[in-house]
Amino acid sequence: SKQRGRNRFLFFDSEMGAEASERNQLEVELMRALEKREFVLYFQPRYDLRSNQVVSAEALVRWRHPVRGLVMPGKFIPICEETGIIEELGQFVLEEGCNQAIEWHRRGLDIGLSINVSPRQFSGDKLMETLRAFSQRPDFPNGYVELEITETALIGDLEMIAQKLRAITDLGFRIAIDDFGTGYSNLSYITRFPLNCLKIDKSFVDQLPDTIPIIQLILTMAAQIGVTTVAEGVETAEQIEQLAVSGCEQVQGYYFTKPVPLEAFEETTRRLNEN
Ligand code: C2E
Ligand code: CA
Ligand code: CA
Ligand code: CA
C-alpha cells in the first residue's frame, strides 16, 4: 500500500489510478457514488420546549461506502464543495428531502424538514429551478421545508442575496441561519434578509452557563425580528434547563438522539411525542 499521511483523503488511494490527480480521482469516486446512490439521508429531531413535541427533522447526509462503511460528511462535504460536486450532491439531498417532507405530509404527520444548503449550492442556478419545481407540486407542504444556510453563503452582493432569499421564501420554503454566531460577517443582514430561524451554534451550548449572556442576546434579537430559535448540539438535561429558562424555543442534539436512518427517526419521534 501507499505511504500514509499525505492528505486526509488517503483512504481513497486503493481505488486511485496513476495518471489523474488525486482530486480528479476523488471526484470520480464521488460521482460514482452519486450514480450508485450510495448517499443516504439520516435524520435528527428538532424538539420544541413549549409543546414538548418533535417539530421537525434535520436531514444530514452520509455515504454508505461499499468498503469503508458509513462515511461522515466532514470527510467528503469539503471536497465536494471545492470540486463543485456539492451542486450534484446538494441537489440529491434537496430532492430526497423534499420528497420525504411530501411523504410525511401525505401521511398526515405534522413535521417539518430542514435541509443543509452549502454556499456553492446556494450561489448556483440549479437551486431555484428545483425549489420552483417542488413548490409547484400540488402536494407540496408549504412552509414545511426549511433551508439551512451558513453566514458564509450570505457574503457578496447583499441586494442580490436578499432577492434570492425573498424568491425562496415566496415559494413557500423557510430560511434558517446555521451555526449562528460563528461567522464574522456584519450582523446587519439579519434585518435585511427574510429569515425564519436562527440556529445557535453548538459551541455556545458547550460553554453553558458562561455563554448565557451571548445566548440571551441572540434570543432577544431573534424575538425582535420574529424568528424561531434552535440551540444545536444539546447533550445534557442541564443545558436544556438553562436554554429553556433563557427562552430558547427549540433544541436539537444527542440528548434526544444522534441523527439516525428514517425508520429509527420515525420510531424515536413517536416515543418522544408520547412522553
Ligand atoms: P451542521 O449542519 O451544523 O450539522 C450538525 C452536526 O452536529 C451534525 O454532524 C450532527 O450530527 C452533529 N450533532 C448534532 N447534535 C449533536 C450533539 O449533541 N453533539 C455533537 N457532538 N454533535 C451533534 P454531521 O451529520 O457529521 O454533519 C456535519 C456537517 O456536515 C453539518 O454541520 C453540515 O455542515 C455538513 N452537512 C451534513 N449533511 C449535509 C448536506 O446534506 N449538505 C450540506 N451542504 N452539508 C451537510
Ligand atoms: Ca445544519
Ligand atoms: Ca449547525
Ligand atoms: Ca456546522
Coordinates of C-alpha atoms and ligand atoms in Angstrom, one line a residue:
S1 CA 0.0 0.0 0.0
K2 CA 1.0 3.6 -0.5
Q3 CA 2.6 5.9 2.0
R4 CA 0.2 7.3 4.6
G5 CA -0.4 10.8 5.8
R6 CA -0.2 12.9 2.7
N7 CA -3.7 14.1 2.9
R8 CA -7.0 13.4 4.7
F9 CA -8.4 11.6 1.6
L10 CA -5.8 9.0 1.6
F11 CA -8.3 6.2 2.1
F12 CA -9.3 6.5 -1.5
D13 CA -5.8 5.5 -2.6
S14 CA -6.6 1.9 -3.2
E15 CA -9.0 2.9 -5.9
M16 CA -6.9 5.6 -7.5
G17 CA -5.2 5.2 -10.8
A18 CA -1.7 6.6 -11.6
E19 CA -2.3 9.3 -14.1
A20 CA -5.1 11.6 -12.9
S21 CA -4.6 14.0 -9.9
E22 CA -5.9 12.9 -6.5
R23 CA -8.6 15.4 -6.7
N24 CA -9.8 14.2 -10.0
Q25 CA -9.8 10.6 -8.7
L26 CA -11.7 11.6 -5.7
E27 CA -14.1 13.4 -7.9
V28 CA -14.6 10.3 -10.0
E29 CA -15.2 8.3 -6.8
L30 CA -17.8 10.7 -5.6
M31 CA -19.5 10.8 -8.9
R32 CA -19.6 7.0 -9.0
A33 CA -21.0 7.1 -5.5
L34 CA -23.7 9.5 -6.7
E35 CA -24.6 7.3 -9.6
K36 CA -24.7 4.2 -7.4
R37 CA -26.9 6.1 -4.9
E38 CA -24.5 5.4 -2.1
F39 CA -25.6 8.6 -0.3
V40 CA -28.3 8.4 2.2
L41 CA -30.1 10.9 4.5
Y42 CA -30.1 10.5 8.3
F43 CA -32.5 12.5 10.4
Q44 CA -32.2 14.2 13.7
P45 CA -35.2 15.6 15.5
R46 CA -35.7 19.2 16.5
Y47 CA -37.7 19.4 19.7
D48 CA -39.9 22.2 20.8
L49 CA -39.6 23.1 24.5
R50 CA -43.0 24.6 24.8
S51 CA -45.1 22.0 23.1
N52 CA -42.8 19.1 24.1
Q53 CA -43.1 17.7 20.6
V54 CA -40.7 17.0 17.8
V55 CA -41.5 19.7 15.3
S56 CA -39.1 18.9 12.5
A57 CA -36.1 16.9 11.4
E58 CA -32.7 18.0 10.1
A59 CA -31.5 15.9 7.1
L60 CA -27.8 15.0 7.4
V61 CA -26.1 13.2 4.5
R62 CA -24.0 10.0 5.0
W63 CA -22.0 8.0 2.5
R64 CA -22.6 4.3 2.6
H65 CA -19.2 3.3 1.1
P66 CA -19.1 -0.4 -0.1
V67 CA -15.7 -0.9 1.6
R68 CA -15.3 1.8 4.2
G69 CA -18.8 1.6 5.6
L70 CA -20.6 4.7 6.8
V71 CA -18.6 7.9 5.9
M72 CA -19.4 11.1 7.8
P73 CA -20.0 14.4 5.9
G74 CA -16.9 16.0 7.4
K75 CA -14.9 13.6 5.3
F76 CA -16.4 14.4 1.9
I77 CA -18.5 17.6 2.0
P78 CA -15.4 19.9 2.0
I79 CA -14.0 18.2 -1.1
C80 CA -17.5 18.3 -2.7
E81 CA -17.6 22.0 -2.1
E82 CA -14.1 22.5 -3.5
T83 CA -14.7 20.5 -6.7
G84 CA -18.3 21.6 -7.3
I85 CA -19.7 18.1 -6.8
I86 CA -21.7 19.7 -4.0
E87 CA -24.1 21.0 -6.6
E88 CA -24.9 17.5 -7.6
L89 CA -24.9 16.1 -4.1
G90 CA -26.8 19.0 -2.7
Q91 CA -29.4 18.5 -5.5
F92 CA -29.8 14.9 -4.5
V93 CA -30.2 15.8 -0.8
L94 CA -32.7 18.5 -1.7
E95 CA -34.8 16.2 -3.9
E96 CA -34.7 13.4 -1.3
G97 CA -35.5 15.8 1.5
C98 CA -38.4 17.5 -0.3
N99 CA -39.9 14.1 -1.3
Q100 CA -39.6 13.0 2.3
A101 CA -41.4 16.1 3.5
I102 CA -44.1 15.5 0.9
E103 CA -44.5 11.9 2.1
W104 CA -44.8 12.8 5.8
H105 CA -47.4 15.4 4.9
R106 CA -49.3 12.8 2.8
R107 CA -49.4 10.6 5.9
G108 CA -50.8 13.4 8.0
L109 CA -47.6 13.9 10.0
D110 CA -47.2 17.5 11.2
I111 CA -43.4 17.5 10.8
G112 CA -41.0 19.9 9.0
L113 CA -37.7 19.1 7.4
S114 CA -34.5 21.2 7.4
I115 CA -32.1 20.7 4.5
N116 CA -28.5 22.0 4.5
V117 CA -27.6 24.1 1.5
S118 CA -23.9 24.8 1.0
P119 CA -22.6 28.2 -0.1
R120 CA -21.7 27.0 -3.5
Q121 CA -25.1 25.3 -4.0
F122 CA -26.8 28.5 -2.8
S123 CA -25.0 30.6 -5.4
G124 CA -25.5 28.1 -8.2
D125 CA -28.5 28.3 -10.5
K126 CA -29.9 24.8 -10.2
L127 CA -31.2 25.5 -6.7
M128 CA -34.0 27.9 -7.7
E129 CA -35.1 25.7 -10.5
T130 CA -35.5 22.7 -8.2
L131 CA -37.3 24.7 -5.5
R132 CA -39.7 26.1 -8.0
A133 CA -40.5 22.7 -9.4
F134 CA -41.2 21.3 -5.9
S135 CA -43.3 24.3 -4.9
Q136 CA -45.5 23.8 -7.9
R137 CA -46.4 20.3 -6.9
P138 CA -50.0 20.2 -5.6
D139 CA -48.9 18.0 -2.7
F140 CA -46.0 20.3 -1.6
P141 CA -46.3 21.2 2.1
N142 CA -46.0 25.0 2.1
G143 CA -43.8 26.2 5.0
Y144 CA -42.6 22.8 6.0
V145 CA -39.3 22.7 4.2
E146 CA -36.5 24.8 5.6
L147 CA -33.1 25.5 4.0
E148 CA -30.2 25.8 6.4
I149 CA -27.7 28.3 5.2
T150 CA -24.5 29.4 6.9
E151 CA -23.4 33.0 7.1
T152 CA -20.6 32.4 4.7
A153 CA -23.2 31.9 1.9
L154 CA -24.5 35.3 2.6
I155 CA -21.4 37.3 1.7
G156 CA -21.2 39.3 -1.5
D157 CA -23.8 41.3 -3.3
L158 CA -26.3 41.7 -0.5
E159 CA -29.1 43.0 -2.7
M160 CA -28.8 40.0 -5.0
I161 CA -28.8 37.7 -2.0
A162 CA -31.8 39.4 -0.4
Q163 CA -33.7 39.0 -3.7
K164 CA -32.8 35.3 -3.9
L165 CA -33.9 34.7 -0.3
R166 CA -37.1 36.5 -0.9
A167 CA -37.8 34.4 -4.0
I168 CA -37.1 31.3 -1.9
T169 CA -39.5 32.3 0.9
D170 CA -42.1 33.4 -1.7
L171 CA -42.1 29.8 -3.0
G172 CA -43.0 28.5 0.5
F173 CA -39.6 27.5 1.9
R174 CA -38.3 28.7 5.2
I175 CA -34.8 30.0 5.7
A176 CA -32.6 29.2 8.8
I177 CA -29.2 30.6 9.6
D178 CA -27.0 27.6 10.5
D179 CA -24.1 27.9 13.1
F180 CA -25.4 31.3 14.0
G181 CA -22.9 33.4 15.9
T182 CA -19.7 31.8 14.5
G183 CA -19.5 33.9 11.3
Y184 CA -17.6 37.1 11.4
S185 CA -19.8 39.0 9.0
N186 CA -21.6 42.2 9.6
L187 CA -24.8 41.4 11.5
S188 CA -26.9 43.9 9.6
Y189 CA -28.0 41.2 7.2
I190 CA -30.3 40.0 10.0
T191 CA -32.8 42.7 9.3
R192 CA -32.3 42.9 5.5
F193 CA -33.0 39.2 4.8
P194 CA -36.2 37.3 5.1
L195 CA -35.3 34.8 7.8
N196 CA -37.4 32.3 9.8
C197 CA -34.9 30.8 12.2
L198 CA -31.5 31.2 13.9
K199 CA -29.7 28.0 14.9
I200 CA -27.5 28.8 17.8
D201 CA -24.2 27.1 17.3
K202 CA -23.1 24.1 19.4
S203 CA -20.1 26.0 20.7
F204 CA -22.3 28.3 22.7
V205 CA -24.2 25.3 24.1
D206 CA -21.0 23.5 25.0
Q207 CA -19.8 26.5 27.1
L208 CA -23.0 27.0 29.1
P209 CA -23.5 28.6 31.6
D210 CA -20.7 31.0 30.7
T211 CA -22.4 31.8 27.4
I212 CA -25.8 32.7 28.9
P213 CA -25.3 36.5 28.1
I214 CA -24.5 35.7 24.5
I215 CA -27.4 33.3 24.2
Q216 CA -29.8 35.8 25.7
L217 CA -28.5 38.5 23.3
I218 CA -29.3 36.2 20.4
L219 CA -32.7 35.3 21.8
T220 CA -33.6 38.9 22.3
M221 CA -32.5 39.8 18.8
A222 CA -34.4 36.8 17.4
A223 CA -37.6 37.9 19.2
Q224 CA -37.2 41.4 17.9
I225 CA -37.1 40.2 14.3
G226 CA -39.6 37.5 14.9
V227 CA -37.6 34.4 14.1
T228 CA -37.6 31.0 15.8
T229 CA -34.5 29.9 17.8
V230 CA -33.0 26.5 17.9
A231 CA -30.0 25.5 20.1
E232 CA -27.8 22.9 18.4
G233 CA -25.7 20.1 20.0
V234 CA -27.6 19.8 23.2
E235 CA -26.3 16.9 25.2
T236 CA -27.5 17.3 28.8
A237 CA -30.7 18.0 30.8
E238 CA -28.8 20.8 32.5
Q239 CA -28.2 22.5 29.1
I240 CA -31.8 22.1 28.2
E241 CA -32.9 23.6 31.5
Q242 CA -30.6 26.7 31.1
L243 CA -31.8 27.2 27.5
A244 CA -35.5 26.8 28.5
V245 CA -35.1 29.4 31.3
S246 CA -33.4 31.8 28.8
G247 CA -36.4 31.4 26.5
C248 CA -34.9 29.3 23.7
E249 CA -37.8 27.7 21.8
Q250 CA -36.3 24.6 20.3
V251 CA -33.4 22.3 20.9
Q252 CA -31.6 19.6 18.9
G253 CA -28.8 17.2 20.0
Y254 CA -27.6 13.9 21.2
Y255 CA -29.6 14.4 24.4
F256 CA -32.6 13.2 22.3
T257 CA -30.8 11.2 19.7
K258 CA -28.0 11.2 17.1
P259 CA -29.0 11.5 13.5
V260 CA -30.5 8.1 12.5
P261 CA -31.9 6.4 9.4
L262 CA -35.6 7.2 8.5
E263 CA -37.3 4.3 10.3
A264 CA -35.4 4.9 13.5
F265 CA -36.2 8.6 13.3
E266 CA -39.9 8.0 13.0
E267 CA -39.8 5.5 15.9
T268 CA -37.9 7.9 18.1
T269 CA -40.2 10.7 17.2
R270 CA -43.2 8.6 18.2
R271 CA -41.6 7.8 21.5
L272 CA -40.6 11.5 22.2
N273 CA -44.0 12.7 21.4
E274 CA -45.7 10.3 23.8
N275 CA -43.7 11.4 26.8
Ligands
C2E1 P1 -24.4 21.1 10.8 O1 -25.3 21.4 9.7 O2 -24.0 22.1 11.7 O3 -25.0 19.8 11.5 C1 -24.9 19.5 12.9 C2 -23.8 18.5 13.1 O4 -23.7 18.3 14.5 C3 -24.2 17.1 12.6 O5 -23.0 16.4 12.2 C4 -24.8 16.4 13.8 O6 -24.7 15.0 13.7 C5 -23.9 17.0 14.9 N1 -24.6 16.9 16.2 C6 -26.0 17.1 16.4 N2 -26.2 17.1 17.7 C7 -25.0 16.9 18.3 C8 -24.6 16.8 19.7 O7 -25.4 16.8 20.6 N3 -23.3 16.6 19.9 C9 -22.4 16.5 18.9 N4 -21.1 16.4 19.3 N5 -22.7 16.7 17.6 C10 -24.0 16.8 17.3 P2 -22.8 15.7 10.8 O8 -24.0 14.9 10.5 O9 -21.5 14.9 10.9 O10 -22.6 16.9 9.8 C11 -21.5 17.7 9.9 C12 -21.7 18.9 8.9 O11 -21.7 18.4 7.6 C13 -23.0 19.6 9.1 O12 -23.0 20.5 10.2 C14 -23.1 20.3 7.7 O13 -22.3 21.5 7.7 C15 -22.5 19.3 6.8 N6 -23.6 18.5 6.2 C16 -24.2 17.4 6.6 N7 -25.1 17.0 5.7 C17 -25.1 17.9 4.7 C18 -25.8 18.1 3.5 O14 -26.7 17.3 3.1 N8 -25.5 19.1 2.7 C19 -24.5 20.0 3.1 N9 -24.3 21.1 2.2 N10 -23.8 19.9 4.2 C20 -24.1 18.9 5.0
CA2 CA -27.3 22.3 9.7
CA3 CA -25.1 23.8 12.6
CA4 CA -21.6 23.3 11.1

